PDB file of C-alpha atoms in Angstrom:
ATOM      1  CA  UNK A   1      -1.846  93.082 -52.772  1.00  0.00           C
ATOM      2  CA  UNK A   2       2.038  92.985 -52.728  1.00  0.00           C
ATOM      3  CA  UNK A   3       3.719  89.675 -53.790  1.00  0.00           C
ATOM      4  CA  UNK A   4       4.290  87.142 -50.949  1.00  0.00           C
ATOM      5  CA  UNK A   5       7.985  85.933 -50.568  1.00  0.00           C
ATOM      6  CA  UNK A   6       8.991  82.319 -50.752  1.00  0.00           C
ATOM      7  CA  UNK A   7      10.110  82.488 -47.173  1.00  0.00           C
ATOM      8  CA  UNK A   8       6.538  83.091 -45.904  1.00  0.00           C
ATOM      9  CA  UNK A   9       5.025  80.517 -48.325  1.00  0.00           C
ATOM     10  CA  UNK A  10       7.605  77.804 -47.308  1.00  0.00           C
ATOM     11  CA  UNK A  11       6.635  78.467 -43.544  1.00  0.00           C
ATOM     12  CA  UNK A  12       2.971  77.999 -44.431  1.00  0.00           C
ATOM     13  CA  UNK A  13       3.451  74.829 -46.608  1.00  0.00           C
ATOM     14  CA  UNK A  14       3.412  72.396 -43.693  1.00  0.00           C
ATOM     15  CA  UNK A  15       0.115  73.815 -42.514  1.00  0.00           C
ATOM     16  CA  UNK A  16      -1.024  73.924 -46.081  1.00  0.00           C
ATOM     17  CA  UNK A  17      -0.262  70.259 -46.530  1.00  0.00           C
ATOM     18  CA  UNK A  18      -1.919  69.229 -43.306  1.00  0.00           C
ATOM     19  CA  UNK A  19      -4.945  71.522 -44.336  1.00  0.00           C
ATOM     20  CA  UNK A  20      -4.838  73.388 -40.968  1.00  0.00           C
ATOM     21  CA  UNK A  21      -4.339  76.869 -42.302  1.00  0.00           C
ATOM     22  CA  UNK A  22      -6.873  79.544 -42.755  1.00  0.00           C
ATOM     23  CA  UNK A  23      -8.643  80.206 -46.088  1.00  0.00           C
ATOM     24  CA  UNK A  24      -6.789  83.234 -46.845  1.00  0.00           C
ATOM     25  CA  UNK A  25      -3.352  81.426 -46.145  1.00  0.00           C
ATOM     26  CA  UNK A  26      -4.364  78.651 -48.421  1.00  0.00           C
ATOM     27  CA  UNK A  27      -5.271  80.980 -51.184  1.00  0.00           C
ATOM     28  CA  UNK A  28      -2.027  82.862 -50.823  1.00  0.00           C
ATOM     29  CA  UNK A  29       0.023  79.569 -50.988  1.00  0.00           C
ATOM     30  CA  UNK A  30      -1.924  78.191 -54.085  1.00  0.00           C
ATOM     31  CA  UNK A  31      -1.586  81.514 -55.931  1.00  0.00           C
ATOM     32  CA  UNK A  32       2.187  81.507 -55.182  1.00  0.00           C
ATOM     33  CA  UNK A  33       2.545  77.923 -56.232  1.00  0.00           C
ATOM     34  CA  UNK A  34       1.173  78.565 -59.801  1.00  0.00           C
ATOM     35  CA  UNK A  35       4.149  80.728 -60.439  1.00  0.00           C
ATOM     36  CA  UNK A  36       6.912  79.391 -58.286  1.00  0.00           C
ATOM     37  CA  UNK A  37       8.583  76.156 -59.099  1.00  0.00           C
ATOM     38  CA  UNK A  38      10.906  76.292 -56.045  1.00  0.00           C
ATOM     39  CA  UNK A  39       7.927  76.302 -53.662  1.00  0.00           C
ATOM     40  CA  UNK A  40       6.401  73.489 -55.551  1.00  0.00           C
ATOM     41  CA  UNK A  41       9.418  71.228 -55.193  1.00  0.00           C
ATOM     42  CA  UNK A  42       9.476  72.083 -51.424  1.00  0.00           C
ATOM     43  CA  UNK A  43       5.825  70.945 -51.229  1.00  0.00           C
ATOM     44  CA  UNK A  44       6.595  67.745 -53.052  1.00  0.00           C
ATOM     45  CA  UNK A  45       9.621  67.143 -50.534  1.00  0.00           C
ATOM     46  CA  UNK A  46       7.050  67.681 -47.619  1.00  0.00           C
ATOM     47  CA  UNK A  47       4.717  65.100 -49.280  1.00  0.00           C
ATOM     48  CA  UNK A  48       7.622  62.658 -49.733  1.00  0.00           C
ATOM     49  CA  UNK A  49       8.471  63.013 -46.002  1.00  0.00           C
ATOM     50  CA  UNK A  50       5.017  62.249 -44.759  1.00  0.00           C
ATOM     51  CA  UNK A  51       3.667  59.711 -47.343  1.00  0.00           C
ATOM     52  CA  UNK A  52       5.308  56.304 -46.841  1.00  0.00           C
ATOM     53  CA  UNK A  53       5.612  54.188 -49.972  1.00  0.00           C
ATOM     54  CA  UNK A  54       3.264  51.093 -50.285  1.00  0.00           C
ATOM     55  CA  UNK A  55       6.180  48.703 -49.777  1.00  0.00           C
ATOM     56  CA  UNK A  56       7.334  50.469 -46.600  1.00  0.00           C
ATOM     57  CA  UNK A  57       3.556  50.095 -45.230  1.00  0.00           C
ATOM     58  CA  UNK A  58       3.724  46.487 -46.065  1.00  0.00           C
ATOM     59  CA  UNK A  59       7.137  45.990 -44.558  1.00  0.00           C
ATOM     60  CA  UNK A  60       5.794  47.812 -41.293  1.00  0.00           C
ATOM     61  CA  UNK A  61       2.810  45.496 -41.422  1.00  0.00           C
ATOM     62  CA  UNK A  62       4.957  42.409 -41.608  1.00  0.00           C
ATOM     63  CA  UNK A  63       7.328  43.577 -38.935  1.00  0.00           C
ATOM     64  CA  UNK A  64       4.148  44.123 -36.650  1.00  0.00           C
ATOM     65  CA  UNK A  65       3.102  40.487 -37.518  1.00  0.00           C
ATOM     66  CA  UNK A  66       6.716  39.409 -36.787  1.00  0.00           C
ATOM     67  CA  UNK A  67       6.470  41.414 -33.244  1.00  0.00           C
ATOM     68  CA  UNK A  68       3.183  39.622 -32.466  1.00  0.00           C
ATOM     69  CA  UNK A  69       4.558  36.184 -33.406  1.00  0.00           C
ATOM     70  CA  UNK A  70       7.645  36.877 -31.136  1.00  0.00           C
ATOM     71  CA  UNK A  71       5.281  37.934 -28.458  1.00  0.00           C
ATOM     72  CA  UNK A  72       3.131  34.894 -28.855  1.00  0.00           C
ATOM     73  CA  UNK A  73       6.085  32.549 -28.938  1.00  0.00           C
ATOM     74  CA  UNK A  74       7.487  34.102 -25.778  1.00  0.00           C
ATOM     75  CA  UNK A  75       4.172  33.534 -24.004  1.00  0.00           C
ATOM     76  CA  UNK A  76       4.215  29.909 -25.225  1.00  0.00           C
ATOM     77  CA  UNK A  77       7.797  29.642 -24.130  1.00  0.00           C
ATOM     78  CA  UNK A  78       6.941  30.972 -20.661  1.00  0.00           C
ATOM     79  CA  UNK A  79       3.941  28.480 -20.344  1.00  0.00           C
ATOM     80  CA  UNK A  80       6.366  25.704 -21.436  1.00  0.00           C
ATOM     81  CA  UNK A  81       8.953  26.763 -18.958  1.00  0.00           C
ATOM     82  CA  UNK A  82       6.537  26.883 -16.146  1.00  0.00           C
ATOM     83  CA  UNK A  83       5.254  23.407 -17.079  1.00  0.00           C
ATOM     84  CA  UNK A  84       8.731  22.198 -17.269  1.00  0.00           C
ATOM     85  CA  UNK A  85       9.568  23.782 -14.024  1.00  0.00           C
ATOM     86  CA  UNK A  86       6.649  22.067 -12.375  1.00  0.00           C
ATOM     87  CA  UNK A  87       7.642  18.741 -13.720  1.00  0.00           C
ATOM     88  CA  UNK A  88      11.232  19.146 -12.663  1.00  0.00           C
ATOM     89  CA  UNK A  89      10.185  20.232  -9.224  1.00  0.00           C
ATOM     90  CA  UNK A  90       7.790  17.238  -8.944  1.00  0.00           C
ATOM     91  CA  UNK A  91      10.546  14.891 -10.106  1.00  0.00           C
ATOM     92  CA  UNK A  92      13.163  16.381  -7.641  1.00  0.00           C
ATOM     93  CA  UNK A  93      10.616  16.020  -4.739  1.00  0.00           C
ATOM     94  CA  UNK A  94       9.941  12.431  -5.836  1.00  0.00           C
ATOM     95  CA  UNK A  95      13.752  11.696  -5.997  1.00  0.00           C
ATOM     96  CA  UNK A  96      14.252  13.299  -2.640  1.00  0.00           C
ATOM     97  CA  UNK A  97      11.285  11.313  -0.988  1.00  0.00           C
ATOM     98  CA  UNK A  98      12.445   8.248  -2.517  1.00  0.00           C
ATOM     99  CA  UNK A  99      16.066   8.925  -1.335  1.00  0.00           C
ATOM    100  CA  UNK A 100      14.791   9.578   2.079  1.00  0.00           C
ATOM    101  CA  UNK A 101      12.881   6.346   2.301  1.00  0.00           C
ATOM    102  CA  UNK A 102      15.522   4.331   0.470  1.00  0.00           C
ATOM    103  CA  UNK A 103      18.072   5.570   3.039  1.00  0.00           C
ATOM    104  CA  UNK A 104      16.102   5.421   6.256  1.00  0.00           C
ATOM    105  CA  UNK A 105      13.287   2.930   5.638  1.00  0.00           C
ATOM    106  CA  UNK A 106      13.886   0.448   2.860  1.00  0.00           C
ATOM    107  CA  UNK A 107      15.760  -2.682   4.339  1.00  0.00           C
ATOM    108  CA  UNK A 108      18.006  -3.503   1.518  1.00  0.00           C
ATOM    109  CA  UNK A 109      21.352  -3.872   3.235  1.00  0.00           C
ATOM    110  CA  UNK A 110      22.647  -7.106   4.499  1.00  0.00           C
ATOM    111  CA  UNK A 111      23.892  -7.247   8.047  1.00  0.00           C
ATOM    112  CA  UNK A 112      27.536  -8.457   8.154  1.00  0.00           C
ATOM    113  CA  UNK A 113      27.813 -11.895   9.713  1.00  0.00           C
ATOM    114  CA  UNK A 114      30.829 -10.589  11.740  1.00  0.00           C
ATOM    115  CA  UNK A 115      28.537  -8.652  13.961  1.00  0.00           C
ATOM    116  CA  UNK A 116      26.230 -11.667  14.483  1.00  0.00           C
ATOM    117  CA  UNK A 117      26.248 -14.278  17.137  1.00  0.00           C
ATOM    118  CA  UNK A 118      24.104 -17.558  17.042  1.00  0.00           C
ATOM    119  CA  UNK A 119      24.027 -19.570  20.115  1.00  0.00           C
ATOM    120  CA  UNK A 120      21.946 -21.954  22.204  1.00  0.00           C
ATOM    121  CA  UNK A 121      20.671 -23.705  19.282  1.00  0.00           C
ATOM    122  CA  UNK A 122      18.165 -26.522  20.430  1.00  0.00           C
ATOM    123  CA  UNK A 123      15.190 -28.338  19.222  1.00  0.00           C
ATOM    124  CA  UNK A 124      11.627 -28.150  20.669  1.00  0.00           C
ATOM    125  CA  UNK A 125       9.402 -31.015  21.199  1.00  0.00           C
ATOM    126  CA  UNK A 126       7.351 -30.202  18.012  1.00  0.00           C
ATOM    127  CA  UNK A 127      10.491 -30.553  15.953  1.00  0.00           C
ATOM    128  CA  UNK A 128      11.024 -26.892  15.419  1.00  0.00           C
ATOM    129  CA  UNK A 129      14.457 -25.364  15.713  1.00  0.00           C
ATOM    130  CA  UNK A 130      15.029 -22.691  18.245  1.00  0.00           C
ATOM    131  CA  UNK A 131      18.102 -20.363  18.597  1.00  0.00           C
ATOM    132  CA  UNK A 132      19.362 -17.272  20.216  1.00  0.00           C
ATOM    133  CA  UNK A 133      20.728 -14.433  17.966  1.00  0.00           C
ATOM    134  CA  UNK A 134      22.644 -11.328  19.099  1.00  0.00           C
ATOM    135  CA  UNK A 135      23.524  -8.534  16.673  1.00  0.00           C
ATOM    136  CA  UNK A 136      26.683  -7.034  18.413  1.00  0.00           C
ATOM    137  CA  UNK A 137      27.018  -3.760  16.674  1.00  0.00           C
ATOM    138  CA  UNK A 138      24.169  -2.120  18.475  1.00  0.00           C
ATOM    139  CA  UNK A 139      22.055  -1.241  15.351  1.00  0.00           C
ATOM    140  CA  UNK A 140      18.554  -2.338  14.686  1.00  0.00           C
ATOM    141  CA  UNK A 141      17.057  -4.853  12.281  1.00  0.00           C
ATOM    142  CA  UNK A 142      13.326  -5.213  11.442  1.00  0.00           C
ATOM    143  CA  UNK A 143      13.483  -7.592   8.559  1.00  0.00           C
ATOM    144  CA  UNK A 144      14.531 -11.231   7.769  1.00  0.00           C
ATOM    145  CA  UNK A 145      14.494 -12.242   4.180  1.00  0.00           C
ATOM    146  CA  UNK A 146      13.930 -15.992   3.480  1.00  0.00           C
ATOM    147  CA  UNK A 147      15.663 -17.760   0.480  1.00  0.00           C
ATOM    148  CA  UNK A 148      16.355 -21.203  -0.497  1.00  0.00           C
ATOM    149  CA  UNK A 149      18.644 -22.653  -3.152  1.00  0.00           C
ATOM    150  CA  UNK A 150      18.130 -25.655  -5.344  1.00  0.00           C
ATOM    151  CA  UNK A 151      20.333 -27.637  -3.010  1.00  0.00           C
ATOM    152  CA  UNK A 152      17.932 -27.337  -0.090  1.00  0.00           C
ATOM    153  CA  UNK A 153      20.020 -24.665   1.702  1.00  0.00           C
ATOM    154  CA  UNK A 154      17.743 -22.260   3.488  1.00  0.00           C
ATOM    155  CA  UNK A 155      18.994 -18.703   4.268  1.00  0.00           C
ATOM    156  CA  UNK A 156      17.744 -16.376   7.044  1.00  0.00           C
ATOM    157  CA  UNK A 157      19.130 -12.941   5.881  1.00  0.00           C
ATOM    158  CA  UNK A 158      18.960  -9.962   8.206  1.00  0.00           C
ATOM    159  CA  UNK A 159      18.386  -6.602   6.385  1.00  0.00           C
ATOM    160  CA  UNK A 160      18.525  -3.052   7.445  1.00  0.00           C
ATOM    161  CA  UNK A 161      18.423   0.411   5.859  1.00  0.00           C
ATOM    162  CA  UNK A 162      21.460   2.173   4.486  1.00  0.00           C
ATOM    163  CA  UNK A 163      21.232   4.716   7.257  1.00  0.00           C
ATOM    164  CA  UNK A 164      21.204   2.582  10.461  1.00  0.00           C
ATOM    165  CA  UNK A 165      19.351   3.445  13.722  1.00  0.00           C
ATOM    166  CA  UNK A 166      20.307   2.357  17.206  1.00  0.00           C
ATOM    167  CA  UNK A 167      18.609  -0.525  18.566  1.00  0.00           C
ATOM    168  CA  UNK A 168      16.294   0.243  21.436  1.00  0.00           C
ATOM    169  CA  UNK A 169      14.676  -2.257  24.052  1.00  0.00           C
ATOM    170  CA  UNK A 170      12.972  -4.553  23.409  1.00  0.00           C
ATOM    171  CA  UNK A 171      15.542  -4.701  20.471  1.00  0.00           C
ATOM    172  CA  UNK A 172      13.173  -6.220  17.988  1.00  0.00           C
ATOM    173  CA  UNK A 173      15.239  -8.896  16.126  1.00  0.00           C
ATOM    174  CA  UNK A 174      18.506  -7.755  17.329  1.00  0.00           C
ATOM    175  CA  UNK A 175      18.709  -9.898  20.551  1.00  0.00           C
ATOM    176  CA  UNK A 176      16.519 -12.760  21.618  1.00  0.00           C
ATOM    177  CA  UNK A 177      15.459 -16.240  20.650  1.00  0.00           C
ATOM    178  CA  UNK A 178      13.786 -17.161  17.297  1.00  0.00           C
ATOM    179  CA  UNK A 179      12.185 -20.304  16.018  1.00  0.00           C
ATOM    180  CA  UNK A 180      12.208 -22.068  12.681  1.00  0.00           C
ATOM    181  CA  UNK A 181       9.884 -24.893  11.682  1.00  0.00           C
ATOM    182  CA  UNK A 182      11.751 -27.133   9.304  1.00  0.00           C
ATOM    183  CA  UNK A 183       8.533 -28.941   8.314  1.00  0.00           C
ATOM    184  CA  UNK A 184       6.598 -25.820   8.059  1.00  0.00           C
ATOM    185  CA  UNK A 185       4.806 -25.889   4.714  1.00  0.00           C
ATOM    186  CA  UNK A 186       4.697 -21.989   4.343  1.00  0.00           C
ATOM    187  CA  UNK A 187       8.449 -22.020   4.203  1.00  0.00           C
ATOM    188  CA  UNK A 188       8.720 -25.113   2.118  1.00  0.00           C
ATOM    189  CA  UNK A 189       5.678 -24.529  -0.096  1.00  0.00           C
ATOM    190  CA  UNK A 190       7.361 -25.982  -3.121  1.00  0.00           C
ATOM    191  CA  UNK A 191       7.827 -29.260  -1.534  1.00  0.00           C
ATOM    192  CA  UNK A 192      11.521 -29.231  -1.528  1.00  0.00           C
ATOM    193  CA  UNK A 193      13.319 -30.671   1.463  1.00  0.00           C
ATOM    194  CA  UNK A 194      15.294 -28.285   3.682  1.00  0.00           C
ATOM    195  CA  UNK A 195      18.779 -29.753   4.250  1.00  0.00           C
ATOM    196  CA  UNK A 196      20.415 -26.894   5.874  1.00  0.00           C
ATOM    197  CA  UNK A 197      19.493 -23.675   7.767  1.00  0.00           C
ATOM    198  CA  UNK A 198      21.925 -20.770   7.696  1.00  0.00           C
ATOM    199  CA  UNK A 199      21.847 -17.243   9.196  1.00  0.00           C
ATOM    200  CA  UNK A 200      23.094 -14.807   6.545  1.00  0.00           C
ATOM    201  CA  UNK A 201      23.635 -15.001   2.806  1.00  0.00           C
ATOM    202  CA  UNK A 202      24.962 -17.832   0.564  1.00  0.00           C
ATOM    203  CA  UNK A 203      28.378 -15.772   0.539  1.00  0.00           C
ATOM    204  CA  UNK A 204      28.445 -14.821   4.246  1.00  0.00           C
ATOM    205  CA  UNK A 205      26.653 -17.003   6.723  1.00  0.00           C
ATOM    206  CA  UNK A 206      26.522 -18.967   9.995  1.00  0.00           C
ATOM    207  CA  UNK A 207      25.374 -22.571  10.068  1.00  0.00           C
ATOM    208  CA  UNK A 208      22.594 -22.980  12.443  1.00  0.00           C
ATOM    209  CA  UNK A 209      21.414 -26.693  11.587  1.00  0.00           C
ATOM    210  CA  UNK A 210      21.969 -29.210   8.847  1.00  0.00           C
ATOM    211  CA  UNK A 211      20.404 -32.454   8.243  1.00  0.00           C
ATOM    212  CA  UNK A 212      21.743 -35.293  10.282  1.00  0.00           C
ATOM    213  CA  UNK A 213      22.817 -32.785  13.232  1.00  0.00           C
ATOM    214  CA  UNK A 214      21.932 -33.936  16.632  1.00  0.00           C
ATOM    215  CA  UNK A 215      20.551 -30.850  18.452  1.00  0.00           C
ATOM    216  CA  UNK A 216      20.061 -30.855  22.104  1.00  0.00           C
ATOM    217  CA  UNK A 217      16.635 -30.755  23.564  1.00  0.00           C
ATOM    218  CA  UNK A 218      15.250 -27.297  24.458  1.00  0.00           C
ATOM    219  CA  UNK A 219      15.138 -26.484  28.028  1.00  0.00           C
ATOM    220  CA  UNK A 220      11.805 -26.199  29.739  1.00  0.00           C
ATOM    221  CA  UNK A 221      12.013 -22.429  29.936  1.00  0.00           C
ATOM    222  CA  UNK A 222      12.445 -22.298  26.202  1.00  0.00           C
ATOM    223  CA  UNK A 223       9.599 -24.696  25.741  1.00  0.00           C
ATOM    224  CA  UNK A 224       7.456 -22.525  27.864  1.00  0.00           C
ATOM    225  CA  UNK A 225       8.581 -19.440  25.816  1.00  0.00           C
ATOM    226  CA  UNK A 226       7.262 -20.867  22.653  1.00  0.00           C
ATOM    227  CA  UNK A 227       4.364 -23.264  23.936  1.00  0.00           C
ATOM    228  CA  UNK A 228       0.923 -22.340  22.458  1.00  0.00           C
ATOM    229  CA  UNK A 229      -2.075 -23.729  24.077  1.00  0.00           C
TER     230      UNK A 229
END
């Protein structure tokens, strides 16, 4: 059999290395490699191209672990972000709800006394003081805060929300008569004597009554209004 050229053998070397060539081709390559250093070097080069060093394998393994770590961190980060987003959304909803109620429902704003008229102050037969109040700016009030200082000054402070609403009939506490029992133990539960009654705050108020003031007797219509059988 004629001698096989290096070109043919080098074409067969990849197949030989992968062990996918025929037995005849394998025999031809091996017989040629016994005598040809050039083709042996080519086979070594092929082996070097296909076999990764151990260090490279370890590095790839570590890289794989790093990728897995990054993936795990990413998944944890997404979970944390989702939880944070839920918490932030809940807080925002709470702030919005609290803000809404604070603006429209919480009675925290004092009514300025310049829009208040107190008139027809008189005294009922049972000693209670009755007076007519009129909030002239047209906005509703639904709460009166009671407060008394150490000097015996008692304050009736009208309150409303920050966002005011227009008063509607029957006007709630905006227009009409109101009654105050000076001797009432619920209002004077600490036993301190009430010496003066004001509508408003300690800084901005209208005097309704003070000790020693001679109030007129309430009319029959007003007595009948507050008379309880």
